Every structure is written in C-alpha cells, then in structure tokens.
CSV table of C-alpha atoms in Angstrom, one decimal:
chain,number,residue,atom,x,y,z
A,14,MET,CA,-18.0,0.3,19.7
A,15,ARG,CA,-17.4,3.8,20.2
A,16,ALA,CA,-15.4,6.1,18.0
A,17,ARG,CA,-12.1,5.3,19.5
A,18,ASN,CA,-12.4,1.8,18.5
A,19,PHE,CA,-12.2,2.6,15.1
A,20,GLY,CA,-8.8,3.2,15.5
A,21,ARG,CA,-8.2,-0.6,15.7
A,22,LEU,CA,-9.8,-1.4,12.4
A,23,ALA,CA,-8.1,1.7,10.6
A,24,GLY,CA,-4.7,-0.2,11.4
A,25,VAL,CA,-6.4,-3.5,10.3
A,26,VAL,CA,-7.5,-2.2,6.7
A,27,ALA,CA,-4.5,-0.2,6.5
A,28,ALA,CA,-2.7,-3.5,6.6
A,29,LEU,CA,-5.3,-4.8,4.1
A,30,VAL,CA,-4.5,-1.8,1.7
A,31,CYS,CA,-0.8,-2.7,1.4
A,32,VAL,CA,-1.7,-6.1,0.6
A,33,SER,CA,-4.2,-5.5,-1.7
A,34,ILE,CA,-1.9,-2.5,-3.5
A,35,PRO,CA,-0.7,-4.7,-6.4
A,36,LEU,CA,-4.1,-5.2,-7.7
A,37,VAL,CA,-4.4,-1.6,-8.3
A,38,TYR,CA,-0.8,-2.0,-10.3
A,39,ALA,CA,-1.4,-5.4,-11.9
A,40,ARG,CA,-2.1,-5.3,-15.8
A,41,GLU,CA,-3.3,-9.1,-15.5
A,42,ALA,CA,-7.1,-10.0,-14.7
A,43,PRO,CA,-7.8,-9.7,-10.9
A,44,PRO,CA,-8.7,-12.8,-9.2
A,45,GLU,CA,-12.3,-13.6,-8.9
A,46,THR,CA,-12.2,-13.9,-5.2
A,47,THR,CA,-10.3,-12.2,-2.4
A,48,PRO,CA,-8.9,-13.9,0.8
A,49,GLU,CA,-11.5,-12.3,2.6
A,50,GLY,CA,-14.1,-14.1,0.3
A,51,LEU,CA,-15.0,-11.3,-1.5
A,52,VAL,CA,-16.4,-11.9,-5.4
A,53,LEU,CA,-15.4,-9.8,-8.1
A,54,GLN,CA,-17.9,-7.6,-9.5
A,55,LYS,CA,-16.2,-5.3,-12.2
A,56,SER,CA,-13.3,-5.1,-13.5
A,57,THR,CA,-12.1,-2.6,-16.2
A,58,ASN,CA,-8.8,-1.2,-17.1
A,59,SER,CA,-9.4,1.6,-14.5
A,60,ARG,CA,-11.8,0.0,-12.1
A,61,VAL,CA,-12.4,-3.1,-10.1
A,62,SER,CA,-15.0,-3.8,-7.5
A,63,TYR,CA,-15.9,-6.9,-5.1
A,64,VAL,CA,-18.6,-7.6,-3.0
A,65,LYS,CA,-19.3,-10.1,-0.2
A,66,PRO,CA,-21.9,-12.7,-1.4
A,67,GLY,CA,-25.4,-11.7,0.3
A,68,ALA,CA,-24.1,-8.5,1.6
A,69,THR,CA,-26.9,-5.8,1.9
A,70,PHE,CA,-27.0,-2.3,2.1
A,71,ALA,CA,-30.7,-1.2,2.5
A,72,GLN,CA,-30.4,-1.0,6.4
A,73,TYR,CA,-27.8,1.9,6.5
A,74,ASN,CA,-28.7,5.4,6.9
A,75,ARG,CA,-25.7,6.9,8.6
A,76,VAL,CA,-22.1,6.3,7.6
A,77,ALA,CA,-18.6,6.9,9.9
A,78,ILE,CA,-15.7,7.9,7.5
A,79,LEU,CA,-12.2,7.1,8.6
A,80,GLU,CA,-9.2,9.8,7.3
A,81,PRO,CA,-8.0,8.4,4.1
A,82,LEU,CA,-4.6,6.9,3.8
A,83,VAL,CA,-2.6,9.0,1.2
A,84,GLU,CA,0.7,7.5,-0.5
A,85,PHE,CA,2.1,9.1,-4.0
A,86,GLU,CA,3.1,7.1,-7.1
A,87,LYS,CA,6.3,5.4,-6.2
A,88,ASP,CA,9.1,7.2,-7.0
A,89,TRP,CA,7.0,10.3,-7.9
A,90,GLN,CA,9.3,12.8,-5.9
A,91,LYS,CA,12.4,11.5,-7.0
A,92,ASP,CA,11.5,11.6,-10.4
A,93,TYR,CA,9.7,15.1,-10.3
A,94,ASN,CA,12.9,16.7,-8.4
A,95,SER,CA,15.1,15.1,-11.2
A,96,SER,CA,13.1,17.3,-13.6
A,97,ARG,CA,14.3,20.1,-11.7
A,98,LEU,CA,17.3,22.3,-13.0
A,99,GLY,CA,19.4,22.8,-9.2
A,100,LEU,CA,17.5,22.8,-6.0
A,101,GLU,CA,15.3,25.6,-6.8
A,102,GLY,CA,11.7,24.2,-7.0
A,103,ARG,CA,12.0,20.4,-5.6
A,104,VAL,CA,9.6,18.6,-3.8
A,105,THR,CA,10.7,18.4,0.0
A,106,ASP,CA,9.3,15.4,2.4
A,107,LYS,CA,7.7,18.3,4.4
A,108,ASP,CA,6.0,19.3,0.9
A,109,ILE,CA,4.6,15.6,0.6
A,110,GLU,CA,3.2,15.4,4.1
A,111,ARG,CA,1.6,18.7,3.6
A,112,MET,CA,0.1,17.6,0.4
A,113,LYS,CA,-1.0,14.7,1.7
A,114,THR,CA,-2.8,15.9,4.7
A,115,GLY,CA,-4.4,18.3,2.3
A,116,LEU,CA,-5.7,16.1,0.3
A,117,ALA,CA,-7.0,13.8,3.4
A,118,ALA,CA,-8.9,16.7,4.3
A,119,GLU,CA,-10.1,17.2,1.0
A,120,PHE,CA,-11.7,13.6,0.7
A,121,MET,CA,-13.4,14.2,4.3
A,122,LYS,CA,-14.9,17.7,3.1
A,123,VAL,CA,-15.9,16.3,0.2
A,124,PHE,CA,-17.4,13.2,1.0
A,125,THR,CA,-19.2,14.9,4.0
A,126,ARG,CA,-20.7,17.2,1.7
A,127,GLU,CA,-21.8,14.7,-0.7
A,128,LEU,CA,-23.3,12.2,1.6
A,129,GLN,CA,-24.7,14.4,4.5
A,130,ASP,CA,-25.7,17.6,3.1
A,131,LYS,CA,-26.7,16.4,0.0
A,132,GLY,CA,-27.6,12.6,0.5
A,133,GLY,CA,-28.8,12.9,4.0
A,134,TYR,CA,-26.7,10.2,5.4
A,135,GLN,CA,-25.4,11.5,8.9
A,136,VAL,CA,-21.9,11.3,9.2
A,137,VAL,CA,-21.2,10.0,12.8
A,138,ASP,CA,-18.2,8.5,14.6
A,139,THR,CA,-19.9,5.6,16.2
A,140,ALA,CA,-20.8,2.4,15.5
A,141,ALA,CA,-24.5,1.3,15.2
A,142,PRO,CA,-26.4,-1.3,13.2
A,143,ASP,CA,-27.4,1.4,10.7
A,144,VAL,CA,-23.7,2.9,10.3
A,145,LEU,CA,-21.8,2.1,7.2
A,146,LEU,CA,-18.1,2.2,7.7
A,147,LEU,CA,-16.1,3.8,4.7
A,148,ARG,CA,-12.5,3.1,4.7
A,149,PRO,CA,-10.7,5.1,2.2
A,150,ALA,CA,-6.9,5.2,0.7
A,151,LEU,CA,-5.9,7.4,-1.9
A,152,LEU,CA,-2.8,5.8,-3.8
A,153,ASN,CA,-0.6,6.6,-6.9
A,154,VAL,CA,-1.0,10.2,-6.4
A,155,GLU,CA,0.5,12.5,-9.0
A,156,VAL,CA,0.5,16.0,-9.1
A,157,ASN,CA,1.8,17.4,-12.5
A,158,ALA,CA,2.8,20.7,-11.0
A,159,PRO,CA,3.0,20.9,-7.5
A,160,ASP,CA,2.6,24.7,-6.1
A,161,ILE,CA,5.2,24.6,-3.6
A,162,MET,CA,5.3,28.2,-3.3
A,163,THR,CA,9.1,28.8,-4.0
A,164,ALA,CA,10.0,32.2,-5.2
A,165,GLY,CA,11.4,32.8,-8.7
A,166,ILE,CA,9.6,29.7,-10.0
A,167,ASN,CA,7.7,30.5,-13.3
A,168,ALA,CA,4.3,29.5,-14.0
A,169,THR,CA,3.6,25.7,-15.1
A,170,VAL,CA,0.9,25.2,-17.6
A,171,VAL,CA,-0.9,22.0,-17.9
A,172,ARG,CA,-3.4,20.3,-19.3
A,173,SER,CA,-3.9,17.5,-16.7
A,174,ALA,CA,-3.3,18.3,-12.8
A,175,GLY,CA,-2.6,15.0,-12.0
A,176,GLN,CA,-4.0,11.7,-11.3
A,177,MET,CA,-4.8,9.4,-8.3
A,178,THR,CA,-6.4,5.7,-7.2
A,179,LEU,CA,-9.4,5.4,-4.8
A,180,PHE,CA,-9.2,2.2,-2.8
A,181,LEU,CA,-12.7,2.1,-0.9
A,182,GLU,CA,-13.7,-0.3,1.5
A,183,LEU,CA,-17.1,-0.5,2.9
A,184,TRP,CA,-17.9,-2.2,6.3
A,185,ASP,CA,-20.5,-2.8,8.9
A,186,SER,CA,-19.5,-0.6,11.7
A,187,GLN,CA,-21.0,-2.9,14.4
A,188,THR,CA,-19.7,-6.3,13.0
A,189,ASN,CA,-16.3,-5.3,11.6
A,190,THR,CA,-17.4,-7.3,8.6
A,191,LEU,CA,-15.8,-6.4,5.4
A,192,LEU,CA,-18.8,-5.6,2.6
A,193,ALA,CA,-17.0,-4.6,-0.4
A,194,ARG,CA,-13.9,-3.1,-1.9
A,195,ILE,CA,-13.5,-0.8,-4.7
A,196,MET,CA,-10.4,0.4,-6.5
A,197,ASP,CA,-10.9,3.2,-9.3
A,198,ALA,CA,-8.1,4.9,-11.1
A,199,GLU,CA,-8.9,8.4,-12.2
A,200,ALA,CA,-7.1,11.6,-13.8
A,201,ASP,CA,-7.9,15.1,-14.3
A,202,MET,CA,-8.3,16.0,-17.8
A,203,ASP,CA,-8.6,19.3,-19.5
A,204,SER,CA,-9.6,20.0,-22.9
A,205,PHE,CA,-7.8,23.4,-22.7
A,206,ALA,CA,-4.2,24.0,-21.1
A,207,LYS,CA,-4.3,26.0,-18.1
A,208,GLN,CA,-1.9,27.6,-15.6
A,209,ALA,CA,-1.5,25.2,-12.3
A,210,ASN,CA,-1.3,26.5,-8.8
A,211,ARG,CA,-2.8,25.3,-5.5
A,212,VAL,CA,-6.0,26.5,-6.1
A,213,THR,CA,-6.2,24.8,-9.5
A,214,ASN,CA,-4.8,21.7,-7.7
A,215,VAL,CA,-7.4,21.4,-5.2
A,216,GLN,CA,-10.2,22.3,-8.0
A,217,ALA,CA,-9.0,19.1,-9.7
A,218,ALA,CA,-8.8,16.9,-6.7
A,219,ASP,CA,-12.4,18.2,-5.8
A,220,ARG,CA,-13.4,17.1,-9.2
A,221,ILE,CA,-12.2,13.7,-8.7
A,222,LEU,CA,-13.0,13.2,-5.2
A,223,GLY,CA,-16.6,14.5,-6.3
A,224,SER,CA,-17.4,12.3,-8.7
A,225,TRP,CA,-16.4,9.2,-6.6
A,226,ALA,CA,-18.4,10.8,-3.7
A,227,HIS,CA,-21.5,11.5,-5.8
A,228,GLU,CA,-21.2,7.9,-7.4
A,229,LEU,CA,-21.4,6.2,-3.9
A,230,ARG,CA,-24.1,8.8,-3.1
A,231,VAL,CA,-26.3,7.7,-6.0
A,232,ARG,CA,-25.9,3.9,-5.6
A,233,LEU,CA,-26.7,4.1,-1.9
A,234,ASP,CA,-29.9,5.9,-3.0
A,235,GLU,CA,-30.9,3.3,-5.4
A,236,ILE,CA,-30.5,0.7,-3.0
A,237,LYS,CA,-32.9,2.4,-0.4
A,238,GLY,CA,-35.4,3.0,-3.4
A,239,LYS,CA,-34.3,7.2,-3.3
A,240,SER,CA,-34.1,9.1,-6.6
A,241,GLY,CA,-30.5,9.8,-6.4
A,242,LYS,CA,-29.3,12.8,-8.3
C-alpha cells in the first residue's frame, strides 16, 4: 500500500473518530469492548485505552503518521466571542482554521522529533510489515487567550493556556488492522500567571504534545527492550 492509499484509511478512521467522540465526553464508565473488538486496558477520569487481544508491537521499527484531525470544544468559539465587548477581538472562522492548521503542524513536528530524532523510529509514508500507522485526532481543543493579532487588544494574563484531548489509534499499515485506541485529556497548568500570546500558546501546546509523544516512544522502546528515556 503506497502513501496515496493512506488517504482512504484516513477517511475511514475519521468516521470512527466521530462515532467514538461520545466516549471522550461520557461521564459513565466506558464499555469493556469496542465494536471493533478492542478490549479496555485502562480507564481514569482523563484517559481511556483499548488494545486488540493478541496484538504485538515489537515488529514495528518505523512509523507513518497521518495528519491529525483537529476539532475545537463544542461552542468554544461562540462562548469565547460572547465574552468580548463589541466586535473587536472576536475569533473568526478564519482564525479557527488557522489555529487548527497550526496545531496539526505542531503535532507532526513534535511527534516526528520524538519518535524519529530521539527514538530512531523512522517516519515514512509507505506501508510495510514493520511500519506502525498512527491516526491521531485532537479534540475538545480550548484556547483560553487566543492571539488573533487584533490592534488595540490588551495583553491577557492566564494560568492555563488551554486544554485538548488526544484521540490516537494505532494501525498495522499493511493489513489495515486496528491495534489500539487511546483517548487522553490534558490541560496546560502553571503555578504562576503569565501573559498569553501566540508564542506562549505554541509552547503550551508543545508541552502537552511532547508528553504524549514521549510516552508513546518510551512505551515502544519498552516493548522492544530498549532503555526508553
């Protein structure tokens, strides 16, 4: 399967994300199994993980990463704009698309750096028996002080830049077999209030993305008997 065929899988998994989004929001205990036959491994207030029975990961030496789907928290734009006085400083649809594109690019950069540069797992765009395919989505995204570069807006001081939820599926790239699904909600928190701008927002996103990428890389290292640090 060449890289162009990943597009079809991306569409299939995007549909599965929509079906599984209620799990991210649900307050009740998640089901023990998914419709695809994955079995619940871990469930906390912020994280849910499923794995296919008998799935192995030691054979994967390379990874392919599909561009992540990015979705803001429902009504976030409307709620944020309702707190603004007048039309100045409101988040537009164009702002939303820019932030989605930027966050998706940050995901690719951070995960490539962690998995390839630090872990030695070459990032490729073709399928093979040793290629693990990552299909990510970033859901429930909230930015507490988006930098929309509007003249006359006063600086905003925040303790948290925002939050988001990772929805990550691991697939065998050659057989199109779903091996695992992880949902994890994380918020940026700081002990001290700080001025928010585009740079600090990107730094906060990188901290959250970096923690997820590092955990995945360490887990793969452990499976392969490497000393993941």
